[in-house]
């Protein structure tokens, strides 16, 4: 029997069960959005909570704010890392200015901060701006 993974649609928030061998082309059964993207996706607080709690594929969150210089410097690097890690992890961004409750819930004390989640648990955390190769190495080693 083929192994399946639970993934939360980052567009509509619906939890989907996806066969592991079809991860690349999988689409949400509710809205049709591609489940695994090669781009960093901006999410809201509710979607982040649901994905962090349910997803079997590692979820890496960049907690950032528009006024933060290091966050703006890291944004293109985070996007490059998302391309490299497509199919191995999903990279998402959450604006802590727009969703301050996220900073409180996840104990974010400085930005940019990345947190890696897998199967409902936070596996690793890293603060400070990083280059794409360092982000990829961190995700592969820690999450």
PDB file of C-alpha atoms in Angstrom:
ATOM      1  CA  UNK A   1       0.000   0.000   0.000  1.00  0.00           C
ATOM      2  CA  UNK A   2       1.315   3.443  -0.929  1.00  0.00           C
ATOM      3  CA  UNK A   3       2.293   5.767   1.896  1.00  0.00           C
ATOM      4  CA  UNK A   4       0.271   8.964   2.099  1.00  0.00           C
ATOM      5  CA  UNK A   5       0.998  12.280   3.767  1.00  0.00           C
ATOM      6  CA  UNK A   6      -1.280  14.848   5.354  1.00  0.00           C
ATOM      7  CA  UNK A   7      -0.809  18.356   3.950  1.00  0.00           C
ATOM      8  CA  UNK A   8      -2.755  21.514   4.649  1.00  0.00           C
ATOM      9  CA  UNK A   9      -3.677  23.583   1.610  1.00  0.00           C
ATOM     10  CA  UNK A  10      -1.905  26.900   2.112  1.00  0.00           C
ATOM     11  CA  UNK A  11      -4.641  28.657   0.123  1.00  0.00           C
ATOM     12  CA  UNK A  12      -7.940  27.398   1.611  1.00  0.00           C
ATOM     13  CA  UNK A  13      -6.749  25.627   4.792  1.00  0.00           C
ATOM     14  CA  UNK A  14      -8.242  22.213   3.940  1.00  0.00           C
ATOM     15  CA  UNK A  15      -6.238  19.191   5.154  1.00  0.00           C
ATOM     16  CA  UNK A  16      -5.589  16.735   2.293  1.00  0.00           C
ATOM     17  CA  UNK A  17      -4.184  13.213   2.230  1.00  0.00           C
ATOM     18  CA  UNK A  18      -1.650  12.948  -0.610  1.00  0.00           C
ATOM     19  CA  UNK A  19       0.114   9.775  -1.850  1.00  0.00           C
ATOM     20  CA  UNK A  20       3.846  10.306  -1.241  1.00  0.00           C
ATOM     21  CA  UNK A  21       4.758   9.294  -4.801  1.00  0.00           C
ATOM     22  CA  UNK A  22       2.348  11.913  -6.241  1.00  0.00           C
ATOM     23  CA  UNK A  23       3.500  14.784  -4.027  1.00  0.00           C
ATOM     24  CA  UNK A  24       4.896  16.818  -6.928  1.00  0.00           C
ATOM     25  CA  UNK A  25       1.657  17.191  -8.863  1.00  0.00           C
ATOM     26  CA  UNK A  26      -0.827  17.010  -5.983  1.00  0.00           C
ATOM     27  CA  UNK A  27      -3.630  19.560  -5.872  1.00  0.00           C
ATOM     28  CA  UNK A  28      -6.052  20.450  -3.094  1.00  0.00           C
ATOM     29  CA  UNK A  29      -9.270  18.452  -3.333  1.00  0.00           C
ATOM     30  CA  UNK A  30     -11.284  21.520  -2.307  1.00  0.00           C
ATOM     31  CA  UNK A  31      -9.817  24.498  -4.207  1.00  0.00           C
ATOM     32  CA  UNK A  32      -7.426  22.924  -6.740  1.00  0.00           C
ATOM     33  CA  UNK A  33      -4.324  24.815  -5.557  1.00  0.00           C
ATOM     34  CA  UNK A  34      -1.013  22.998  -5.977  1.00  0.00           C
ATOM     35  CA  UNK A  35      -0.082  21.477  -2.598  1.00  0.00           C
ATOM     36  CA  UNK A  36       3.720  21.646  -2.943  1.00  0.00           C
ATOM     37  CA  UNK A  37       5.175  24.811  -4.417  1.00  0.00           C
ATOM     38  CA  UNK A  38       8.722  25.742  -5.331  1.00  0.00           C
ATOM     39  CA  UNK A  39       8.040  29.232  -3.957  1.00  0.00           C
ATOM     40  CA  UNK A  40       7.780  30.606  -0.444  1.00  0.00           C
ATOM     41  CA  UNK A  41       4.088  31.173   0.284  1.00  0.00           C
ATOM     42  CA  UNK A  42       2.665  33.948   2.480  1.00  0.00           C
ATOM     43  CA  UNK A  43       0.202  32.455   5.007  1.00  0.00           C
ATOM     44  CA  UNK A  44      -2.172  33.766   7.648  1.00  0.00           C
ATOM     45  CA  UNK A  45      -2.094  32.815  11.321  1.00  0.00           C
ATOM     46  CA  UNK A  46      -4.959  30.277  11.153  1.00  0.00           C
ATOM     47  CA  UNK A  47      -3.425  28.445   8.180  1.00  0.00           C
ATOM     48  CA  UNK A  48      -0.021  28.376   9.881  1.00  0.00           C
ATOM     49  CA  UNK A  49      -1.479  26.851  13.039  1.00  0.00           C
ATOM     50  CA  UNK A  50      -3.373  24.195  11.087  1.00  0.00           C
ATOM     51  CA  UNK A  51      -0.384  23.289   8.879  1.00  0.00           C
ATOM     52  CA  UNK A  52       2.057  23.222  11.829  1.00  0.00           C
ATOM     53  CA  UNK A  53      -0.314  20.913  13.705  1.00  0.00           C
ATOM     54  CA  UNK A  54      -1.208  18.525  10.849  1.00  0.00           C
ATOM     55  CA  UNK A  55       1.417  18.381   8.094  1.00  0.00           C
ATOM     56  CA  UNK A  56       3.682  15.375   7.631  1.00  0.00           C
ATOM     57  CA  UNK A  57       6.029  17.214   5.229  1.00  0.00           C
ATOM     58  CA  UNK A  58       8.348  19.617   7.087  1.00  0.00           C
ATOM     59  CA  UNK A  59       6.977  23.154   7.274  1.00  0.00           C
ATOM     60  CA  UNK A  60       9.517  25.977   7.631  1.00  0.00           C
ATOM     61  CA  UNK A  61       8.138  29.350   8.708  1.00  0.00           C
ATOM     62  CA  UNK A  62       9.896  32.677   8.255  1.00  0.00           C
ATOM     63  CA  UNK A  63       8.494  35.076  10.861  1.00  0.00           C
ATOM     64  CA  UNK A  64       9.137  38.560   9.457  1.00  0.00           C
ATOM     65  CA  UNK A  65       7.847  42.158   9.301  1.00  0.00           C
ATOM     66  CA  UNK A  66       7.914  44.731   6.471  1.00  0.00           C
ATOM     67  CA  UNK A  67       9.874  47.313   8.519  1.00  0.00           C
ATOM     68  CA  UNK A  68      12.677  44.834   9.321  1.00  0.00           C
ATOM     69  CA  UNK A  69      15.801  45.411   7.181  1.00  0.00           C
ATOM     70  CA  UNK A  70      17.338  41.955   7.763  1.00  0.00           C
ATOM     71  CA  UNK A  71      13.938  40.384   6.949  1.00  0.00           C
ATOM     72  CA  UNK A  72      13.835  42.207   3.610  1.00  0.00           C
ATOM     73  CA  UNK A  73      17.431  41.137   2.879  1.00  0.00           C
ATOM     74  CA  UNK A  74      16.613  37.492   3.659  1.00  0.00           C
ATOM     75  CA  UNK A  75      13.363  37.357   1.614  1.00  0.00           C
ATOM     76  CA  UNK A  76      14.985  36.544  -1.777  1.00  0.00           C
ATOM     77  CA  UNK A  77      17.307  34.020  -0.102  1.00  0.00           C
ATOM     78  CA  UNK A  78      14.327  32.301   1.553  1.00  0.00           C
ATOM     79  CA  UNK A  79      12.646  32.126  -1.881  1.00  0.00           C
ATOM     80  CA  UNK A  80      15.775  30.546  -3.425  1.00  0.00           C
ATOM     81  CA  UNK A  81      15.837  27.988  -0.595  1.00  0.00           C
ATOM     82  CA  UNK A  82      12.146  27.185  -1.265  1.00  0.00           C
ATOM     83  CA  UNK A  83      13.039  26.327  -4.874  1.00  0.00           C
ATOM     84  CA  UNK A  84      15.881  24.042  -3.769  1.00  0.00           C
ATOM     85  CA  UNK A  85      13.765  22.316  -1.093  1.00  0.00           C
ATOM     86  CA  UNK A  86      10.597  21.820  -3.202  1.00  0.00           C
ATOM     87  CA  UNK A  87       9.133  18.401  -2.406  1.00  0.00           C
ATOM     88  CA  UNK A  88      11.308  18.000   0.710  1.00  0.00           C
ATOM     89  CA  UNK A  89       9.837  20.855   2.773  1.00  0.00           C
ATOM     90  CA  UNK A  90       7.339  23.669   2.338  1.00  0.00           C
ATOM     91  CA  UNK A  91       8.580  27.180   3.107  1.00  0.00           C
ATOM     92  CA  UNK A  92       6.078  29.791   4.241  1.00  0.00           C
ATOM     93  CA  UNK A  93       6.247  33.376   5.462  1.00  0.00           C
ATOM     94  CA  UNK A  94       4.148  34.980   8.195  1.00  0.00           C
ATOM     95  CA  UNK A  95       4.032  38.746   8.711  1.00  0.00           C
ATOM     96  CA  UNK A  96       4.271  39.269  12.490  1.00  0.00           C
ATOM     97  CA  UNK A  97       3.065  42.857  12.188  1.00  0.00           C
ATOM     98  CA  UNK A  98      -0.145  41.687  10.527  1.00  0.00           C
ATOM     99  CA  UNK A  99      -0.530  38.722  12.926  1.00  0.00           C
ATOM    100  CA  UNK A 100       1.032  39.769  16.272  1.00  0.00           C
ATOM    101  CA  UNK A 101      -0.669  36.824  18.004  1.00  0.00           C
ATOM    102  CA  UNK A 102       1.708  34.515  16.090  1.00  0.00           C
ATOM    103  CA  UNK A 103       4.688  36.093  17.803  1.00  0.00           C
ATOM    104  CA  UNK A 104       3.048  35.521  21.171  1.00  0.00           C
ATOM    105  CA  UNK A 105       1.941  31.941  20.476  1.00  0.00           C
ATOM    106  CA  UNK A 106       5.299  30.807  19.073  1.00  0.00           C
ATOM    107  CA  UNK A 107       7.493  32.888  21.402  1.00  0.00           C
ATOM    108  CA  UNK A 108       9.117  34.953  18.653  1.00  0.00           C
ATOM    109  CA  UNK A 109      11.446  37.452  20.348  1.00  0.00           C
ATOM    110  CA  UNK A 110      13.331  38.731  17.305  1.00  0.00           C
ATOM    111  CA  UNK A 111      12.926  38.684  13.551  1.00  0.00           C
ATOM    112  CA  UNK A 112      13.716  37.223  11.167  1.00  0.00           C
ATOM    113  CA  UNK A 113      13.213  33.902  12.920  1.00  0.00           C
ATOM    114  CA  UNK A 114      12.683  30.574  11.168  1.00  0.00           C
ATOM    115  CA  UNK A 115      10.895  27.702  12.860  1.00  0.00           C
ATOM    116  CA  UNK A 116      10.666  24.189  11.451  1.00  0.00           C
ATOM    117  CA  UNK A 117       7.633  22.008  12.169  1.00  0.00           C
ATOM    118  CA  UNK A 118       6.979  18.367  11.371  1.00  0.00           C
ATOM    119  CA  UNK A 119       4.074  16.134  12.397  1.00  0.00           C
ATOM    120  CA  UNK A 120       2.651  18.659  14.845  1.00  0.00           C
ATOM    121  CA  UNK A 121       5.859  19.580  16.660  1.00  0.00           C
ATOM    122  CA  UNK A 122       8.416  22.345  16.404  1.00  0.00           C
ATOM    123  CA  UNK A 123      11.697  20.596  15.562  1.00  0.00           C
ATOM    124  CA  UNK A 124      14.103  23.522  15.257  1.00  0.00           C
ATOM    125  CA  UNK A 125      14.415  27.301  15.405  1.00  0.00           C
ATOM    126  CA  UNK A 126      16.952  29.736  13.970  1.00  0.00           C
ATOM    127  CA  UNK A 127      17.084  33.526  14.363  1.00  0.00           C
ATOM    128  CA  UNK A 128      18.854  36.001  12.110  1.00  0.00           C
ATOM    129  CA  UNK A 129      19.145  36.524   8.370  1.00  0.00           C
ATOM    130  CA  UNK A 130      20.752  33.708   6.392  1.00  0.00           C
ATOM    131  CA  UNK A 131      21.834  33.053   2.804  1.00  0.00           C
ATOM    132  CA  UNK A 132      19.965  30.415   0.745  1.00  0.00           C
ATOM    133  CA  UNK A 133      22.636  27.659   1.056  1.00  0.00           C
ATOM    134  CA  UNK A 134      22.687  28.094   4.857  1.00  0.00           C
ATOM    135  CA  UNK A 135      18.873  27.941   4.991  1.00  0.00           C
ATOM    136  CA  UNK A 136      18.882  24.726   2.922  1.00  0.00           C
ATOM    137  CA  UNK A 137      21.578  23.160   5.139  1.00  0.00           C
ATOM    138  CA  UNK A 138      19.712  24.168   8.300  1.00  0.00           C
ATOM    139  CA  UNK A 139      16.421  22.694   7.050  1.00  0.00           C
ATOM    140  CA  UNK A 140      18.066  19.446   5.901  1.00  0.00           C
ATOM    141  CA  UNK A 141      19.959  19.028   9.159  1.00  0.00           C
ATOM    142  CA  UNK A 142      17.524  20.274  11.751  1.00  0.00           C
ATOM    143  CA  UNK A 143      13.981  19.735  10.512  1.00  0.00           C
TER     144      UNK A 143
END
